[in-house]
């Protein structure tokens, strides 16, 4: 339960880009008190969380000792490692700490083994677990659901993610997506990415009262016609420089919900992927037809607002998740979410 007279005590799990944004936010917002930080890195063990996040020291040091963090008194963990570890998630939930994460458990299937384990851990610890993120986790789930309220009839909802990766540093993730690889390899790994998005499509469908007959997916790949120099290195001629991943939920024989991710290293690719800045577009076809676009406002200083959107989509839910009854809590179970302390 949240005690309104004191800040919510939070642990930051991992200190990558998303973790550092959260540490800076916990330091600036009096609705939170940072009480612990986990790191996988021996080099960061013992470092002050403020130093790791590029701000003044906070007097909270990062540790590689999971047991130390399991033992402390905290209300919630913002869990943001590179990839999830179910044993860690179970241990945190069993230790009495609620967990929020942008790692893609937006609408877990009830019969999935992971779901069963997480639900049992929540019951044992009297805790709740919630997953968000900008996409999957927000744009095509709660944002699209709220947007649907403006319509009297819907024929189709199309959610498009545009990400320009040309300024992104080299990472395992870019290679896993297929950038710089042969088009055949990108096609081979395509289906692996379906799960996280299909959960978000499933949540939107369930929220709209639809039963999905089946999911379909497709991939369009564009290769570079020259050696392309980007922040992560060189995309050699003939290798993947852009892609459109498309997932569809078929309801009563027709394509009711479409999610497409248009990811690129350059504009004007062939075949055309998409031009322009990173953004999210939610299109409602029906009565009336409506388009919402989420994009960086030029007045902002953030070069990567998507990272802040990702971190804050779950951090701003922490008070509601702490107050929620035990169990996996999706956007369909939680209140709309009231952000605390943002005008700091
Ligand atoms: N749903 C969404 O919209 C969305 C959007 C963006 C990102 N994400 C997810 O959010 C998570 C964090 O993203 P990020 O941009 O902060 O990533 P990042 O900058 O690469 O940081 C990830 C951190 O994970 C830790 N780590 C390193 N190796 C690891 C390993 N083998 N296993 C587990 N953790 C390891 C490290 O923390 P330490 O240095 O402290 O050890 C690393 O800094 C990722 O899983 C990403 O997929 C979701």
PDB file of N, CA, C and O in Angstrom, residues 56-103:
ATOM      1  N   UNK A  56      24.845  14.779  -9.690  1.00  0.00           N
ATOM      2  CA  UNK A  56      25.595  14.848  -8.432  1.00  0.00           C
ATOM      3  C   UNK A  56      25.414  13.549  -7.633  1.00  0.00           C
ATOM      4  O   UNK A  56      24.377  12.874  -7.773  1.00  0.00           O
ATOM      5  N   UNK A  57      26.397  13.181  -6.813  1.00  0.00           N
ATOM      6  CA  UNK A  57      26.275  11.951  -6.019  1.00  0.00           C
ATOM      7  C   UNK A  57      24.994  11.937  -5.189  1.00  0.00           C
ATOM      8  O   UNK A  57      24.556  12.969  -4.688  1.00  0.00           O
ATOM      9  N   UNK A  58      24.397  10.728  -5.058  1.00  0.00           N
ATOM     10  CA  UNK A  58      23.113  10.593  -4.345  1.00  0.00           C
ATOM     11  C   UNK A  58      23.266   9.871  -3.011  1.00  0.00           C
ATOM     12  O   UNK A  58      22.298   9.731  -2.265  1.00  0.00           O
ATOM     13  N   UNK A  59      24.460   9.341  -2.756  1.00  0.00           N
ATOM     14  CA  UNK A  59      24.652   8.587  -1.515  1.00  0.00           C
ATOM     15  C   UNK A  59      24.051   7.194  -1.574  1.00  0.00           C
ATOM     16  O   UNK A  59      23.916   6.522  -0.552  1.00  0.00           O
ATOM     17  N   UNK A  60      23.712   6.725  -2.759  1.00  0.00           N
ATOM     18  CA  UNK A  60      23.215   5.343  -2.948  1.00  0.00           C
ATOM     19  C   UNK A  60      24.199   4.680  -3.912  1.00  0.00           C
ATOM     20  O   UNK A  60      24.441   5.203  -5.003  1.00  0.00           O
ATOM     21  N   UNK A  61      24.768   3.560  -3.482  1.00  0.00           N
ATOM     22  CA  UNK A  61      25.784   2.940  -4.342  1.00  0.00           C
ATOM     23  C   UNK A  61      25.208   1.728  -5.073  1.00  0.00           C
ATOM     24  O   UNK A  61      24.353   1.013  -4.555  1.00  0.00           O
ATOM     25  N   UNK A  62      25.700   1.513  -6.301  1.00  0.00           N
ATOM     26  CA  UNK A  62      25.288   0.351  -7.093  1.00  0.00           C
ATOM     27  C   UNK A  62      25.991  -0.891  -6.560  1.00  0.00           C
ATOM     28  O   UNK A  62      27.113  -0.807  -6.063  1.00  0.00           O
ATOM     29  N   UNK A  63      25.298  -2.030  -6.656  1.00  0.00           N
ATOM     30  CA  UNK A  63      25.904  -3.275  -6.208  1.00  0.00           C
ATOM     31  C   UNK A  63      25.621  -4.390  -7.206  1.00  0.00           C
ATOM     32  O   UNK A  63      24.591  -4.387  -7.881  1.00  0.00           O
ATOM     33  N   UNK A  64      26.559  -5.344  -7.261  1.00  0.00           N
ATOM     34  CA  UNK A  64      26.329  -6.548  -8.070  1.00  0.00           C
ATOM     35  C   UNK A  64      25.726  -7.655  -7.203  1.00  0.00           C
ATOM     36  O   UNK A  64      25.482  -8.759  -7.685  1.00  0.00           O
ATOM     37  N   UNK A  65      25.507  -7.361  -5.923  1.00  0.00           N
ATOM     38  CA  UNK A  65      25.029  -8.367  -4.965  1.00  0.00           C
ATOM     39  C   UNK A  65      23.484  -8.359  -4.928  1.00  0.00           C
ATOM     40  O   UNK A  65      22.871  -7.501  -4.281  1.00  0.00           O
ATOM     41  N   UNK A  66      22.899  -9.330  -5.638  1.00  0.00           N
ATOM     42  CA  UNK A  66      21.424  -9.368  -5.694  1.00  0.00           C
ATOM     43  C   UNK A  66      20.829  -9.599  -4.305  1.00  0.00           C
ATOM     44  O   UNK A  66      19.782  -9.041  -3.964  1.00  0.00           O
ATOM     45  N   UNK A  67      21.494 -10.430  -3.492  1.00  0.00           N
ATOM     46  CA  UNK A  67      20.987 -10.760  -2.156  1.00  0.00           C
ATOM     47  C   UNK A  67      20.839  -9.514  -1.293  1.00  0.00           C
ATOM     48  O   UNK A  67      19.877  -9.366  -0.536  1.00  0.00           O
ATOM     49  N   UNK A  68      21.793  -8.611  -1.421  1.00  0.00           N
ATOM     50  CA  UNK A  68      21.759  -7.369  -0.642  1.00  0.00           C
ATOM     51  C   UNK A  68      20.490  -6.572  -0.982  1.00  0.00           C
ATOM     52  O   UNK A  68      19.817  -6.043  -0.099  1.00  0.00           O
ATOM     53  N   UNK A  69      20.162  -6.532  -2.271  1.00  0.00           N
ATOM     54  CA  UNK A  69      18.981  -5.757  -2.689  1.00  0.00           C
ATOM     55  C   UNK A  69      17.686  -6.477  -2.330  1.00  0.00           C
ATOM     56  O   UNK A  69      16.688  -5.843  -1.989  1.00  0.00           O
ATOM     57  N   UNK A  70      17.703  -7.820  -2.398  1.00  0.00           N
ATOM     58  CA  UNK A  70      16.497  -8.570  -2.016  1.00  0.00           C
ATOM     59  C   UNK A  70      16.164  -8.334  -0.549  1.00  0.00           C
ATOM     60  O   UNK A  70      14.996  -8.322  -0.155  1.00  0.00           O
ATOM     61  N   UNK A  71      17.219  -8.111   0.270  1.00  0.00           N
ATOM     62  CA  UNK A  71      17.011  -7.981   1.722  1.00  0.00           C
ATOM     63  C   UNK A  71      16.525  -6.598   2.134  1.00  0.00           C
ATOM     64  O   UNK A  71      15.988  -6.431   3.228  1.00  0.00           O
ATOM     65  N   UNK A  72      16.718  -5.577   1.279  1.00  0.00           N
ATOM     66  CA  UNK A  72      16.356  -4.227   1.746  1.00  0.00           C
ATOM     67  C   UNK A  72      14.853  -4.001   1.639  1.00  0.00           C
ATOM     68  O   UNK A  72      14.155  -4.703   0.909  1.00  0.00           O
ATOM     69  N   UNK A  73      14.418  -2.980   2.368  1.00  0.00           N
ATOM     70  CA  UNK A  73      13.001  -2.622   2.373  1.00  0.00           C
ATOM     71  C   UNK A  73      12.758  -1.644   1.215  1.00  0.00           C
ATOM     72  O   UNK A  73      13.269  -0.532   1.230  1.00  0.00           O
ATOM     73  N   UNK A  74      12.021  -2.102   0.215  1.00  0.00           N
ATOM     74  CA  UNK A  74      11.695  -1.222  -0.913  1.00  0.00           C
ATOM     75  C   UNK A  74      10.300  -1.567  -1.393  1.00  0.00           C
ATOM     76  O   UNK A  74       9.854  -2.710  -1.262  1.00  0.00           O
ATOM     77  N   UNK A  75       9.597  -0.570  -1.950  1.00  0.00           N
ATOM     78  CA  UNK A  75       8.238  -0.795  -2.427  1.00  0.00           C
ATOM     79  C   UNK A  75       8.221  -1.354  -3.842  1.00  0.00           C
ATOM     80  O   UNK A  75       7.338  -2.125  -4.212  1.00  0.00           O
ATOM     81  N   UNK A  76       9.180  -0.927  -4.656  1.00  0.00           N
ATOM     82  CA  UNK A  76       9.092  -1.266  -6.078  1.00  0.00           C
ATOM     83  C   UNK A  76      10.469  -1.282  -6.733  1.00  0.00           C
ATOM     84  O   UNK A  76      11.371  -0.530  -6.323  1.00  0.00           O
ATOM     85  N   UNK A  77      10.608  -2.135  -7.734  1.00  0.00           N
ATOM     86  CA  UNK A  77      11.833  -2.199  -8.529  1.00  0.00           C
ATOM     87  C   UNK A  77      11.495  -1.794  -9.963  1.00  0.00           C
ATOM     88  O   UNK A  77      10.533  -2.311 -10.540  1.00  0.00           O
ATOM     89  N   UNK A  78      12.284  -0.863 -10.505  1.00  0.00           N
ATOM     90  CA  UNK A  78      12.175  -0.582 -11.936  1.00  0.00           C
ATOM     91  C   UNK A  78      13.209  -1.469 -12.616  1.00  0.00           C
ATOM     92  O   UNK A  78      14.422  -1.247 -12.521  1.00  0.00           O
ATOM     93  N   UNK A  79      12.709  -2.502 -13.296  1.00  0.00           N
ATOM     94  CA  UNK A  79      13.547  -3.603 -13.795  1.00  0.00           C
ATOM     95  C   UNK A  79      13.877  -3.335 -15.268  1.00  0.00           C
ATOM     96  O   UNK A  79      13.011  -3.483 -16.137  1.00  0.00           O
ATOM     97  N   UNK A  80      15.143  -2.925 -15.559  1.00  0.00           N
ATOM     98  CA  UNK A  80      15.497  -2.526 -16.928  1.00  0.00           C
ATOM     99  C   UNK A  80      16.837  -3.102 -17.400  1.00  0.00           C
ATOM    100  O   UNK A  80      17.705  -2.376 -17.879  1.00  0.00           O
ATOM    101  N   UNK A  81      17.023  -4.429 -17.293  1.00  0.00           N
ATOM    102  CA  UNK A  81      18.243  -5.021 -17.838  1.00  0.00           C
ATOM    103  C   UNK A  81      18.123  -5.205 -19.350  1.00  0.00           C
ATOM    104  O   UNK A  81      17.074  -4.905 -19.946  1.00  0.00           O
ATOM    105  N   UNK A  82      19.171  -5.728 -19.944  1.00  0.00           N
ATOM    106  CA  UNK A  82      19.171  -5.986 -21.384  1.00  0.00           C
ATOM    107  C   UNK A  82      18.124  -7.036 -21.736  1.00  0.00           C
ATOM    108  O   UNK A  82      17.412  -6.918 -22.727  1.00  0.00           O
ATOM    109  N   UNK A  83      18.085  -8.087 -20.943  1.00  0.00           N
ATOM    110  CA  UNK A  83      17.071  -9.126 -21.175  1.00  0.00           C
ATOM    111  C   UNK A  83      16.592  -9.651 -19.826  1.00  0.00           C
ATOM    112  O   UNK A  83      17.341  -9.587 -18.836  1.00  0.00           O
ATOM    113  N   UNK A  84      15.358 -10.165 -19.779  1.00  0.00           N
ATOM    114  CA  UNK A  84      14.816 -10.560 -18.472  1.00  0.00           C
ATOM    115  C   UNK A  84      15.398 -11.875 -17.959  1.00  0.00           C
ATOM    116  O   UNK A  84      15.782 -12.741 -18.741  1.00  0.00           O
ATOM    117  N   UNK A  85      15.450 -11.987 -16.629  1.00  0.00           N
ATOM    118  CA  UNK A  85      15.858 -13.226 -15.975  1.00  0.00           C
ATOM    119  C   UNK A  85      14.696 -13.597 -15.049  1.00  0.00           C
ATOM    120  O   UNK A  85      14.437 -12.900 -14.057  1.00  0.00           O
ATOM    121  N   UNK A  86      14.009 -14.673 -15.398  1.00  0.00           N
ATOM    122  CA  UNK A  86      12.786 -15.008 -14.660  1.00  0.00           C
ATOM    123  C   UNK A  86      13.071 -15.319 -13.188  1.00  0.00           C
ATOM    124  O   UNK A  86      12.269 -14.985 -12.313  1.00  0.00           O
ATOM    125  N   UNK A  87      14.237 -15.942 -12.923  1.00  0.00           N
ATOM    126  CA  UNK A  87      14.583 -16.249 -11.525  1.00  0.00           C
ATOM    127  C   UNK A  87      14.691 -14.949 -10.711  1.00  0.00           C
ATOM    128  O   UNK A  87      14.213 -14.879  -9.578  1.00  0.00           O
ATOM    129  N   UNK A  88      15.329 -13.933 -11.298  1.00  0.00           N
ATOM    130  CA  UNK A  88      15.463 -12.648 -10.591  1.00  0.00           C
ATOM    131  C   UNK A  88      14.093 -12.016 -10.372  1.00  0.00           C
ATOM    132  O   UNK A  88      13.804 -11.503  -9.279  1.00  0.00           O
ATOM    133  N   UNK A  89      13.266 -12.026 -11.404  1.00  0.00           N
ATOM    134  CA  UNK A  89      11.933 -11.419 -11.267  1.00  0.00           C
ATOM    135  C   UNK A  89      11.140 -12.108 -10.156  1.00  0.00           C
ATOM    136  O   UNK A  89      10.516 -11.456  -9.317  1.00  0.00           O
ATOM    137  N   UNK A  90      11.193 -13.454 -10.170  1.00  0.00           N
ATOM    138  CA  UNK A  90      10.479 -14.203  -9.111  1.00  0.00           C
ATOM    139  C   UNK A  90      11.004 -13.822  -7.736  1.00  0.00           C
ATOM    140  O   UNK A  90      10.224 -13.587  -6.798  1.00  0.00           O
ATOM    141  N   UNK A  91      12.339 -13.773  -7.603  1.00  0.00           N
ATOM    142  CA  UNK A  91      12.931 -13.485  -6.286  1.00  0.00           C
ATOM    143  C   UNK A  91      12.520 -12.092  -5.802  1.00  0.00           C
ATOM    144  O   UNK A  91      12.188 -11.903  -4.626  1.00  0.00           O
ATOM    145  N   UNK A  92      12.526 -11.119  -6.711  1.00  0.00           N
ATOM    146  CA  UNK A  92      12.136  -9.748  -6.323  1.00  0.00           C
ATOM    147  C   UNK A  92      10.684  -9.715  -5.871  1.00  0.00           C
ATOM    148  O   UNK A  92      10.353  -9.132  -4.835  1.00  0.00           O
ATOM    149  N   UNK A  93       9.808 -10.352  -6.640  1.00  0.00           N
ATOM    150  CA  UNK A  93       8.379 -10.332  -6.296  1.00  0.00           C
ATOM    151  C   UNK A  93       8.136 -11.071  -4.981  1.00  0.00           C
ATOM    152  O   UNK A  93       7.364 -10.627  -4.126  1.00  0.00           O
ATOM    153  N   UNK A  94       8.812 -12.212  -4.797  1.00  0.00           N
ATOM    154  CA  UNK A  94       8.651 -12.978  -3.553  1.00  0.00           C
ATOM    155  C   UNK A  94       9.194 -12.215  -2.350  1.00  0.00           C
ATOM    156  O   UNK A  94       8.737 -12.410  -1.228  1.00  0.00           O
ATOM    157  N   UNK A  95      10.193 -11.332  -2.585  1.00  0.00           N
ATOM    158  CA  UNK A  95      10.795 -10.599  -1.457  1.00  0.00           C
ATOM    159  C   UNK A  95       9.921  -9.422  -1.024  1.00  0.00           C
ATOM    160  O   UNK A  95      10.316  -8.649  -0.154  1.00  0.00           O
ATOM    161  N   UNK A  96       8.752  -9.267  -1.664  1.00  0.00           N
ATOM    162  CA  UNK A  96       7.837  -8.208  -1.231  1.00  0.00           C
ATOM    163  C   UNK A  96       7.972  -6.919  -2.016  1.00  0.00           C
ATOM    164  O   UNK A  96       7.424  -5.891  -1.605  1.00  0.00           O
ATOM    165  N   UNK A  97       8.697  -6.990  -3.149  1.00  0.00           N
ATOM    166  CA  UNK A  97       8.864  -5.768  -3.964  1.00  0.00           C
ATOM    167  C   UNK A  97       8.022  -5.877  -5.231  1.00  0.00           C
ATOM    168  O   UNK A  97       8.120  -6.857  -5.966  1.00  0.00           O
ATOM    169  N   UNK A  98       7.189  -4.876  -5.457  1.00  0.00           N
ATOM    170  CA  UNK A  98       6.472  -4.780  -6.725  1.00  0.00           C
ATOM    171  C   UNK A  98       7.490  -4.531  -7.824  1.00  0.00           C
ATOM    172  O   UNK A  98       8.582  -4.008  -7.555  1.00  0.00           O
ATOM    173  N   UNK A  99       7.141  -4.891  -9.055  1.00  0.00           N
ATOM    174  CA  UNK A  99       8.088  -4.715 -10.165  1.00  0.00           C
ATOM    175  C   UNK A  99       7.377  -4.054 -11.348  1.00  0.00           C
ATOM    176  O   UNK A  99       6.276  -4.476 -11.723  1.00  0.00           O
ATOM    177  N   UNK A 100       8.009  -3.023 -11.917  1.00  0.00           N
ATOM    178  CA  UNK A 100       7.562  -2.477 -13.197  1.00  0.00           C
ATOM    179  C   UNK A 100       8.727  -2.611 -14.181  1.00  0.00           C
ATOM    180  O   UNK A 100       9.887  -2.537 -13.783  1.00  0.00           O
ATOM    181  N   UNK A 101       8.395  -2.835 -15.464  1.00  0.00           N
ATOM    182  CA  UNK A 101       9.453  -3.100 -16.436  1.00  0.00           C
ATOM    183  C   UNK A 101       9.027  -2.737 -17.847  1.00  0.00           C
ATOM    184  O   UNK A 101       7.850  -2.877 -18.181  1.00  0.00           O
ATOM    185  N   UNK A 102       9.985  -2.285 -18.676  1.00  0.00           N
ATOM    186  CA  UNK A 102       9.659  -2.077 -20.092  1.00  0.00           C
ATOM    187  C   UNK A 102      10.091  -3.273 -20.937  1.00  0.00           C
ATOM    188  O   UNK A 102      10.338  -3.129 -22.125  1.00  0.00           O
ATOM    189  N   UNK A 103      10.197  -4.462 -20.343  1.00  0.00           N
ATOM    190  CA  UNK A 103      10.772  -5.589 -21.063  1.00  0.00           C
ATOM    191  C   UNK A 103       9.765  -6.529 -21.747  1.00  0.00           C
ATOM    192  O   UNK A 103      10.074  -7.692 -21.999  1.00  0.00           O
TER     193      UNK A 103
END
